[in-house]
PDB file of C-alpha atoms in Angstrom:
ATOM      1  CA  UNK X   1      10.292  26.181 -21.551  1.00 43.00           C
ATOM      2  CA  UNK X   2       8.790  28.978 -19.562  1.00 42.00           C
ATOM      3  CA  UNK X   3       8.752  28.739 -15.784  1.00 43.00           C
ATOM      4  CA  UNK X   4       5.424  27.908 -14.163  1.00 42.00           C
ATOM      5  CA  UNK X   5       3.620  30.885 -12.727  1.00 41.00           C
ATOM      6  CA  UNK X   6       1.352  30.704  -9.738  1.00 40.00           C
ATOM      7  CA  UNK X   7      -2.009  32.421  -9.784  1.00 42.00           C
ATOM      8  CA  UNK X   8      -1.982  33.311 -13.498  1.00 44.00           C
ATOM      9  CA  UNK X   9      -5.412  32.963 -15.040  1.00 46.00           C
ATOM     10  CA  UNK X  10      -5.786  32.747 -18.802  1.00 45.00           C
ATOM     11  CA  UNK X  11      -9.260  31.341 -19.228  1.00 47.00           C
ATOM     12  CA  UNK X  12     -12.183  31.258 -16.788  1.00 49.00           C
ATOM     13  CA  UNK X  13     -13.419  27.873 -15.672  1.00 45.00           C
ATOM     14  CA  UNK X  14     -17.120  27.187 -15.399  1.00 43.00           C
ATOM     15  CA  UNK X  15     -17.182  23.763 -13.753  1.00 43.00           C
ATOM     16  CA  UNK X  16     -20.742  22.697 -14.523  1.00 41.00           C
ATOM     17  CA  UNK X  17     -20.780  23.765 -18.189  1.00 39.00           C
ATOM     18  CA  UNK X  18     -17.295  22.446 -18.803  1.00 40.00           C
ATOM     19  CA  UNK X  19     -18.138  19.134 -17.176  1.00 39.00           C
ATOM     20  CA  UNK X  20     -21.080  18.703 -19.543  1.00 36.00           C
ATOM     21  CA  UNK X  21     -18.846  19.493 -22.504  1.00 42.00           C
ATOM     22  CA  UNK X  22     -16.170  17.065 -21.403  1.00 40.00           C
ATOM     23  CA  UNK X  23     -18.569  14.222 -20.702  1.00 38.00           C
ATOM     24  CA  UNK X  24     -20.404  14.793 -23.967  1.00 40.00           C
ATOM     25  CA  UNK X  25     -17.110  14.397 -25.782  1.00 40.00           C
ATOM     26  CA  UNK X  26     -16.532  11.037 -24.166  1.00 40.00           C
ATOM     27  CA  UNK X  27     -14.455  11.994 -21.135  1.00 40.00           C
ATOM     28  CA  UNK X  28     -10.703  12.265 -21.119  1.00 41.00           C
ATOM     29  CA  UNK X  29      -7.594  11.013 -19.640  1.00 38.00           C
ATOM     30  CA  UNK X  30      -5.032   8.458 -20.311  1.00 37.00           C
ATOM     31  CA  UNK X  31      -1.389   9.022 -20.845  1.00 38.00           C
ATOM     32  CA  UNK X  32       1.595   7.922 -22.764  1.00 37.00           C
ATOM     33  CA  UNK X  33       3.361   4.976 -21.242  1.00 37.00           C
ATOM     34  CA  UNK X  34       5.831   3.940 -23.929  1.00 39.00           C
ATOM     35  CA  UNK X  35       9.492   3.944 -23.033  1.00 34.00           C
ATOM     36  CA  UNK X  36      10.371   6.230 -25.972  1.00 34.00           C
ATOM     37  CA  UNK X  37       7.789   8.799 -24.890  1.00 39.00           C
ATOM     38  CA  UNK X  38       8.171   8.864 -21.137  1.00 40.00           C
ATOM     39  CA  UNK X  39      10.960   9.640 -18.735  1.00 44.00           C
ATOM     40  CA  UNK X  40      10.993   6.724 -16.329  1.00 44.00           C
ATOM     41  CA  UNK X  41      13.278   6.061 -13.354  1.00 39.00           C
ATOM     42  CA  UNK X  42      15.074   2.820 -12.652  1.00 31.00           C
ATOM     43  CA  UNK X  43      14.543   1.323  -9.200  1.00 31.00           C
ATOM     44  CA  UNK X  44      12.433   3.409  -6.814  1.00 31.00           C
ATOM     45  CA  UNK X  45      12.123   2.712  -3.103  1.00 28.00           C
ATOM     46  CA  UNK X  46       8.503   2.947  -1.961  1.00 28.00           C
ATOM     47  CA  UNK X  47       6.543   2.628   1.225  1.00 28.00           C
ATOM     48  CA  UNK X  48       2.892   2.723   2.203  1.00 29.00           C
ATOM     49  CA  UNK X  49       0.488   3.858   4.860  1.00 29.00           C
ATOM     50  CA  UNK X  50      -2.522   1.683   5.685  1.00 30.00           C
ATOM     51  CA  UNK X  51      -5.707   3.572   6.386  1.00 33.00           C
ATOM     52  CA  UNK X  52      -8.890   1.530   6.513  1.00 33.00           C
ATOM     53  CA  UNK X  53      -8.828  -2.278   6.761  1.00 32.00           C
ATOM     54  CA  UNK X  54      -8.728  -3.854   3.306  1.00 34.00           C
ATOM     55  CA  UNK X  55     -10.812  -6.961   2.535  1.00 34.00           C
ATOM     56  CA  UNK X  56      -8.764 -10.109   2.170  1.00 32.00           C
ATOM     57  CA  UNK X  57      -8.402 -11.773  -1.215  1.00 33.00           C
ATOM     58  CA  UNK X  58      -6.782 -14.911  -2.563  1.00 31.00           C
ATOM     59  CA  UNK X  59      -5.143 -12.917  -5.352  1.00 33.00           C
ATOM     60  CA  UNK X  60      -2.036 -10.890  -4.579  1.00 33.00           C
ATOM     61  CA  UNK X  61       0.654  -8.849  -6.312  1.00 35.00           C
ATOM     62  CA  UNK X  62       4.210  -8.036  -5.359  1.00 35.00           C
ATOM     63  CA  UNK X  63       3.619  -4.490  -6.623  1.00 41.00           C
ATOM     64  CA  UNK X  64       0.871  -3.755  -4.101  1.00 43.00           C
ATOM     65  CA  UNK X  65       1.615  -1.171  -1.392  1.00 43.00           C
ATOM     66  CA  UNK X  66       2.907  -2.531   1.921  1.00 43.00           C
ATOM     67  CA  UNK X  67       2.556  -0.742   5.273  1.00 44.00           C
ATOM     68  CA  UNK X  68       5.467   1.435   6.345  1.00 46.00           C
ATOM     69  CA  UNK X  69       4.903   5.117   7.075  1.00 64.00           C
ATOM     70  CA  UNK X  70       2.299   6.597   9.341  1.00 56.00           C
ATOM     71  CA  UNK X  71       2.988  10.271   8.640  1.00 74.00           C
ATOM     72  CA  UNK X  72       1.947  10.650   4.992  1.00 91.00           C
ATOM     73  CA  UNK X  73       0.396  14.054   4.312  1.00 96.00           C
ATOM     74  CA  UNK X  74      -1.915  14.680   1.350  1.00 98.00           C
ATOM     75  CA  UNK X  75      -3.131  17.899  -0.270  1.00 98.00           C
ATOM     76  CA  UNK X  76      -5.567  18.815  -3.039  1.00 98.00           C
ATOM     77  CA  UNK X  77      -3.850  18.562  -6.457  1.00 98.00           C
ATOM     78  CA  UNK X  78      -4.811  22.033  -7.742  1.00 98.00           C
ATOM     79  CA  UNK X  79      -3.899  25.147  -5.781  1.00 97.00           C
ATOM     80  CA  UNK X  80      -6.841  27.402  -6.533  1.00 95.00           C
ATOM     81  CA  UNK X  81      -9.978  28.627  -4.863  1.00 90.00           C
ATOM     82  CA  UNK X  82     -11.952  28.344  -8.094  1.00 93.00           C
ATOM     83  CA  UNK X  83     -12.189  24.617  -8.821  1.00 96.00           C
ATOM     84  CA  UNK X  84     -14.968  22.158  -9.491  1.00 96.00           C
ATOM     85  CA  UNK X  85     -15.239  18.430 -10.144  1.00 95.00           C
ATOM     86  CA  UNK X  86     -17.812  15.659 -10.382  1.00 89.00           C
ATOM     87  CA  UNK X  87     -17.845  12.342  -8.484  1.00 87.00           C
ATOM     88  CA  UNK X  88     -18.145  10.324 -11.712  1.00 83.00           C
ATOM     89  CA  UNK X  89     -16.265  10.125 -15.002  1.00 86.00           C
ATOM     90  CA  UNK X  90     -16.950   8.623 -18.413  1.00 82.00           C
ATOM     91  CA  UNK X  91     -15.705   5.096 -19.044  1.00 85.00           C
ATOM     92  CA  UNK X  92     -13.475   4.405 -16.035  1.00 89.00           C
ATOM     93  CA  UNK X  93     -12.708   5.774 -12.549  1.00 94.00           C
ATOM     94  CA  UNK X  94     -11.081   9.186 -12.567  1.00 94.00           C
ATOM     95  CA  UNK X  95     -11.937  12.801 -11.873  1.00 96.00           C
ATOM     96  CA  UNK X  96     -11.708  15.904 -14.034  1.00 96.00           C
ATOM     97  CA  UNK X  97     -10.800  18.872 -11.838  1.00 97.00           C
ATOM     98  CA  UNK X  98     -11.905  22.033 -13.628  1.00 97.00           C
ATOM     99  CA  UNK X  99      -9.885  25.177 -13.009  1.00 97.00           C
ATOM    100  CA  UNK X 100      -8.446  28.076 -14.973  1.00 97.00           C
ATOM    101  CA  UNK X 101      -5.592  27.255 -17.311  1.00 97.00           C
ATOM    102  CA  UNK X 102      -2.346  28.239 -15.591  1.00 97.00           C
ATOM    103  CA  UNK X 103      -3.408  27.384 -12.055  1.00 98.00           C
ATOM    104  CA  UNK X 104      -0.718  25.424 -10.149  1.00 98.00           C
ATOM    105  CA  UNK X 105      -0.847  21.626 -10.156  1.00 98.00           C
ATOM    106  CA  UNK X 106       0.920  20.292  -7.070  1.00 98.00           C
ATOM    107  CA  UNK X 107       2.171  17.002  -5.661  1.00 98.00           C
ATOM    108  CA  UNK X 108      -0.558  15.380  -3.580  1.00 98.00           C
ATOM    109  CA  UNK X 109       1.968  13.823  -1.192  1.00 98.00           C
ATOM    110  CA  UNK X 110       5.669  13.181  -0.644  1.00 97.00           C
ATOM    111  CA  UNK X 111       7.093  10.765  -3.160  1.00 97.00           C
ATOM    112  CA  UNK X 112       9.146  10.165  -6.305  1.00 97.00           C
ATOM    113  CA  UNK X 113       8.209  11.221  -9.837  1.00 97.00           C
ATOM    114  CA  UNK X 114       7.554   8.107 -11.920  1.00 95.00           C
ATOM    115  CA  UNK X 115       6.699   9.297 -15.424  1.00 93.00           C
ATOM    116  CA  UNK X 116       6.778  12.653 -17.162  1.00 95.00           C
ATOM    117  CA  UNK X 117       5.393  13.523 -20.605  1.00 95.00           C
ATOM    118  CA  UNK X 118       6.563  16.976 -21.714  1.00 95.00           C
ATOM    119  CA  UNK X 119       5.322  16.757 -25.326  1.00 94.00           C
ATOM    120  CA  UNK X 120       1.703  16.708 -26.490  1.00 93.00           C
ATOM    121  CA  UNK X 121       1.517  13.862 -29.032  1.00 92.00           C
ATOM    122  CA  UNK X 122      -2.230  13.458 -29.052  1.00 90.00           C
ATOM    123  CA  UNK X 123      -3.679  12.965 -32.546  1.00 90.00           C
ATOM    124  CA  UNK X 124      -7.367  12.337 -33.167  1.00 85.00           C
ATOM    125  CA  UNK X 125      -6.345  10.008 -35.982  1.00 84.00           C
ATOM    126  CA  UNK X 126      -4.014   8.010 -33.747  1.00 81.00           C
ATOM    127  CA  UNK X 127      -4.759   5.096 -31.407  1.00 78.00           C
ATOM    128  CA  UNK X 128      -7.220   5.925 -28.669  1.00 77.00           C
ATOM    129  CA  UNK X 129      -5.600   5.911 -25.250  1.00 85.00           C
ATOM    130  CA  UNK X 130      -1.822   6.082 -25.052  1.00 86.00           C
ATOM    131  CA  UNK X 131      -1.428   9.771 -25.949  1.00 90.00           C
ATOM    132  CA  UNK X 132      -4.703  11.158 -24.590  1.00 92.00           C
ATOM    133  CA  UNK X 133      -3.128  12.780 -21.548  1.00 94.00           C
ATOM    134  CA  UNK X 134      -0.956  15.314 -23.371  1.00 95.00           C
ATOM    135  CA  UNK X 135       1.506  16.804 -20.883  1.00 96.00           C
ATOM    136  CA  UNK X 136       1.332  14.548 -17.844  1.00 97.00           C
ATOM    137  CA  UNK X 137       3.046  13.654 -14.568  1.00 97.00           C
ATOM    138  CA  UNK X 138       2.666  10.659 -12.290  1.00 96.00           C
ATOM    139  CA  UNK X 139       4.021  10.410  -8.766  1.00 96.00           C
ATOM    140  CA  UNK X 140       4.592   7.320  -6.645  1.00 96.00           C
ATOM    141  CA  UNK X 141       3.689   8.495  -3.165  1.00 97.00           C
ATOM    142  CA  UNK X 142       5.456   7.262  -0.065  1.00 97.00           C
ATOM    143  CA  UNK X 143       2.152   5.507   0.658  1.00 96.00           C
ATOM    144  CA  UNK X 144       2.659   3.279  -2.413  1.00 96.00           C
ATOM    145  CA  UNK X 145      -0.166   4.861  -4.437  1.00 97.00           C
ATOM    146  CA  UNK X 146       0.427   6.344  -7.889  1.00 97.00           C
ATOM    147  CA  UNK X 147      -1.063   9.838  -8.293  1.00 98.00           C
ATOM    148  CA  UNK X 148      -1.528  10.897 -11.916  1.00 97.00           C
ATOM    149  CA  UNK X 149      -2.357  14.269 -13.484  1.00 98.00           C
ATOM    150  CA  UNK X 150      -2.728  15.069 -17.185  1.00 97.00           C
ATOM    151  CA  UNK X 151      -3.708  17.775 -19.713  1.00 97.00           C
ATOM    152  CA  UNK X 152      -1.156  20.161 -18.173  1.00 98.00           C
ATOM    153  CA  UNK X 153      -0.049  23.258 -20.103  1.00 97.00           C
ATOM    154  CA  UNK X 154       3.515  23.070 -18.783  1.00 97.00           C
ATOM    155  CA  UNK X 155       5.653  20.854 -16.552  1.00 97.00           C
ATOM    156  CA  UNK X 156       7.709  22.649 -13.908  1.00 98.00           C
ATOM    157  CA  UNK X 157      11.471  22.816 -14.430  1.00 97.00           C
ATOM    158  CA  UNK X 158      13.280  20.075 -12.523  1.00 97.00           C
ATOM    159  CA  UNK X 159      10.263  17.767 -12.370  1.00 97.00           C
ATOM    160  CA  UNK X 160      11.837  14.687 -13.927  1.00 97.00           C
ATOM    161  CA  UNK X 161      11.549  10.945 -13.464  1.00 95.00           C
ATOM    162  CA  UNK X 162      13.318   9.836 -10.300  1.00 96.00           C
ATOM    163  CA  UNK X 163      13.161  13.275  -8.634  1.00 98.00           C
ATOM    164  CA  UNK X 164      11.821  13.390  -5.101  1.00 98.00           C
ATOM    165  CA  UNK X 165       9.059  15.917  -4.399  1.00 98.00           C
ATOM    166  CA  UNK X 166       7.160  17.068  -1.352  1.00 97.00           C
ATOM    167  CA  UNK X 167       3.429  17.453  -0.735  1.00 98.00           C
ATOM    168  CA  UNK X 168       2.298  20.794  -2.169  1.00 98.00           C
ATOM    169  CA  UNK X 169       5.318  21.228  -4.445  1.00 98.00           C
ATOM    170  CA  UNK X 170       4.338  22.605  -7.848  1.00 98.00           C
ATOM    171  CA  UNK X 171       4.566  20.069 -10.675  1.00 98.00           C
ATOM    172  CA  UNK X 172       3.076  22.160 -13.462  1.00 98.00           C
ATOM    173  CA  UNK X 173       0.024  24.135 -14.529  1.00 98.00           C
ATOM    174  CA  UNK X 174      -3.553  23.302 -15.453  1.00 98.00           C
ATOM    175  CA  UNK X 175      -3.963  23.148 -19.221  1.00 97.00           C
ATOM    176  CA  UNK X 176      -5.900  21.585 -22.082  1.00 97.00           C
ATOM    177  CA  UNK X 177      -3.372  19.373 -23.868  1.00 97.00           C
ATOM    178  CA  UNK X 178      -4.156  15.894 -25.136  1.00 94.00           C
ATOM    179  CA  UNK X 179      -7.832  15.081 -25.596  1.00 93.00           C
ATOM    180  CA  UNK X 180      -9.002  17.789 -23.186  1.00 91.00           C
ATOM    181  CA  UNK X 181     -11.508  19.030 -25.795  1.00 91.00           C
ATOM    182  CA  UNK X 182     -10.181  22.578 -25.442  1.00 93.00           C
ATOM    183  CA  UNK X 183     -11.408  22.687 -21.829  1.00 95.00           C
ATOM    184  CA  UNK X 184      -9.004  23.764 -19.081  1.00 97.00           C
ATOM    185  CA  UNK X 185      -8.851  21.027 -16.453  1.00 97.00           C
ATOM    186  CA  UNK X 186      -6.688  18.449 -14.719  1.00 97.00           C
ATOM    187  CA  UNK X 187      -7.495  14.788 -15.164  1.00 97.00           C
ATOM    188  CA  UNK X 188      -6.648  13.088 -11.859  1.00 98.00           C
ATOM    189  CA  UNK X 189      -6.248   9.352 -11.320  1.00 97.00           C
ATOM    190  CA  UNK X 190      -5.333   6.945  -8.516  1.00 98.00           C
ATOM    191  CA  UNK X 191      -3.731   3.569  -9.207  1.00 97.00           C
ATOM    192  CA  UNK X 192      -1.061   1.064  -8.208  1.00 96.00           C
ATOM    193  CA  UNK X 193       2.213   1.072 -10.106  1.00 93.00           C
ATOM    194  CA  UNK X 194       2.557  -1.954 -12.344  1.00 89.00           C
ATOM    195  CA  UNK X 195       6.292  -2.412 -12.771  1.00 73.00           C
ATOM    196  CA  UNK X 196       7.661  -3.186 -16.203  1.00 67.00           C
ATOM    197  CA  UNK X 197       4.455  -2.788 -18.189  1.00 65.00           C
ATOM    198  CA  UNK X 198       2.969  -0.177 -20.512  1.00 72.00           C
ATOM    199  CA  UNK X 199      -0.012   0.446 -18.262  1.00 89.00           C
ATOM    200  CA  UNK X 200      -1.564   3.726 -19.375  1.00 91.00           C
ATOM    201  CA  UNK X 201      -5.053   2.244 -18.845  1.00 92.00           C
ATOM    202  CA  UNK X 202      -4.153   1.643 -15.193  1.00 94.00           C
ATOM    203  CA  UNK X 203      -2.324   4.935 -14.714  1.00 94.00           C
ATOM    204  CA  UNK X 204      -5.368   6.964 -15.781  1.00 93.00           C
ATOM    205  CA  UNK X 205      -7.260   5.688 -12.713  1.00 94.00           C
ATOM    206  CA  UNK X 206      -8.754   2.521 -11.202  1.00 95.00           C
ATOM    207  CA  UNK X 207     -10.637   3.792  -8.116  1.00 96.00           C
ATOM    208  CA  UNK X 208     -12.900   6.806  -7.779  1.00 97.00           C
ATOM    209  CA  UNK X 209     -10.898   9.829  -6.528  1.00 98.00           C
ATOM    210  CA  UNK X 210     -13.786  12.106  -5.526  1.00 97.00           C
ATOM    211  CA  UNK X 211     -14.150  10.923  -1.892  1.00 97.00           C
ATOM    212  CA  UNK X 212     -10.440  11.538  -1.324  1.00 98.00           C
ATOM    213  CA  UNK X 213     -10.485  14.902  -3.132  1.00 98.00           C
ATOM    214  CA  UNK X 214     -13.410  15.951  -0.925  1.00 97.00           C
ATOM    215  CA  UNK X 215     -11.305  15.212   2.160  1.00 98.00           C
ATOM    216  CA  UNK X 216      -8.097  16.874   0.945  1.00 98.00           C
ATOM    217  CA  UNK X 217      -9.934  19.985  -0.220  1.00 97.00           C
ATOM    218  CA  UNK X 218     -11.215  20.473   3.330  1.00 96.00           C
ATOM    219  CA  UNK X 219      -7.788  19.911   4.885  1.00 96.00           C
ATOM    220  CA  UNK X 220      -8.396  16.231   5.671  1.00 97.00           C
ATOM    221  CA  UNK X 221      -6.051  13.346   4.970  1.00 97.00           C
ATOM    222  CA  UNK X 222      -8.213  10.445   3.799  1.00 97.00           C
ATOM    223  CA  UNK X 223      -6.005   7.660   2.452  1.00 97.00           C
ATOM    224  CA  UNK X 224      -6.645   5.748  -0.820  1.00 97.00           C
ATOM    225  CA  UNK X 225      -4.132   3.025   0.132  1.00 96.00           C
ATOM    226  CA  UNK X 226      -6.674   0.418   1.252  1.00 96.00           C
ATOM    227  CA  UNK X 227      -8.883   0.781  -1.821  1.00 97.00           C
ATOM    228  CA  UNK X 228      -5.989   0.808  -4.289  1.00 97.00           C
ATOM    229  CA  UNK X 229      -4.411  -2.211  -2.582  1.00 96.00           C
ATOM    230  CA  UNK X 230      -7.697  -4.115  -2.665  1.00 97.00           C
ATOM    231  CA  UNK X 231      -8.145  -3.331  -6.365  1.00 96.00           C
ATOM    232  CA  UNK X 232      -4.699  -4.675  -7.192  1.00 95.00           C
ATOM    233  CA  UNK X 233      -5.159  -7.803  -5.118  1.00 95.00           C
ATOM    234  CA  UNK X 234      -8.281  -8.501  -7.149  1.00 95.00           C
ATOM    235  CA  UNK X 235      -7.074  -7.488 -10.617  1.00 93.00           C
ATOM    236  CA  UNK X 236      -3.268  -7.654 -10.502  1.00 92.00           C
ATOM    237  CA  UNK X 237      -1.755  -5.753 -13.440  1.00 91.00           C
ATOM    238  CA  UNK X 238      -4.098  -6.326 -16.420  1.00 88.00           C
ATOM    239  CA  UNK X 239      -2.325  -6.699 -19.760  1.00 86.00           C
ATOM    240  CA  UNK X 240      -4.928  -4.694 -21.670  1.00 83.00           C
ATOM    241  CA  UNK X 241      -7.538  -1.987 -21.031  1.00 83.00           C
ATOM    242  CA  UNK X 242     -10.815  -3.077 -19.513  1.00 69.00           C
ATOM    243  CA  UNK X 243     -13.980  -1.373 -18.378  1.00 54.00           C
TER     244      UNK X 243
END
């Protein structure tokens, strides 16, 4: 596999036109989650950083983030000056970040790589969902949130399940694998990790990322911990996709 290159541009990105094309095609974004298709670590130690107060709920889950660190740094997931994205997404919460193919995709925060898909198994004739993401990486941040990116063109060497990465470290390159509809972009999702389940429908995103992306793009550090925790307290780890 070739080594990722930073700054290489292979196809211009026109955010508004590409967004229309992607939404017209029904959106994008899920990933493989099957054990035979993903590299997954065994036990992973996690921590979390509370940000805004989360509403209380009678429901709870042992997988939900718990407060620990107060020094979690976050950065925008694509290292490029020419990016665009929309606050909404077709079908479920997520954000398509449009950028040139080949632009660096980086770790949003410090954490441990959870799942890696290095092979594009998407087939229009296959089941909708599990293989949509093409080449994909998910990271369990030290804040307890899972950060997911898909449609990559390549995964960086050494980025494997169980490997620890730092905020800003390159994970791969923007691409158009999976059901990206031949449009260069990164699908980005925020979710809790649901241990021991094939949860591609959760991994693809459960809360809207745009407000957090807006902050990180400007050098801010807005935390999704409270919203992700609240979502999991309400929904737990659903056993099947839902709208």
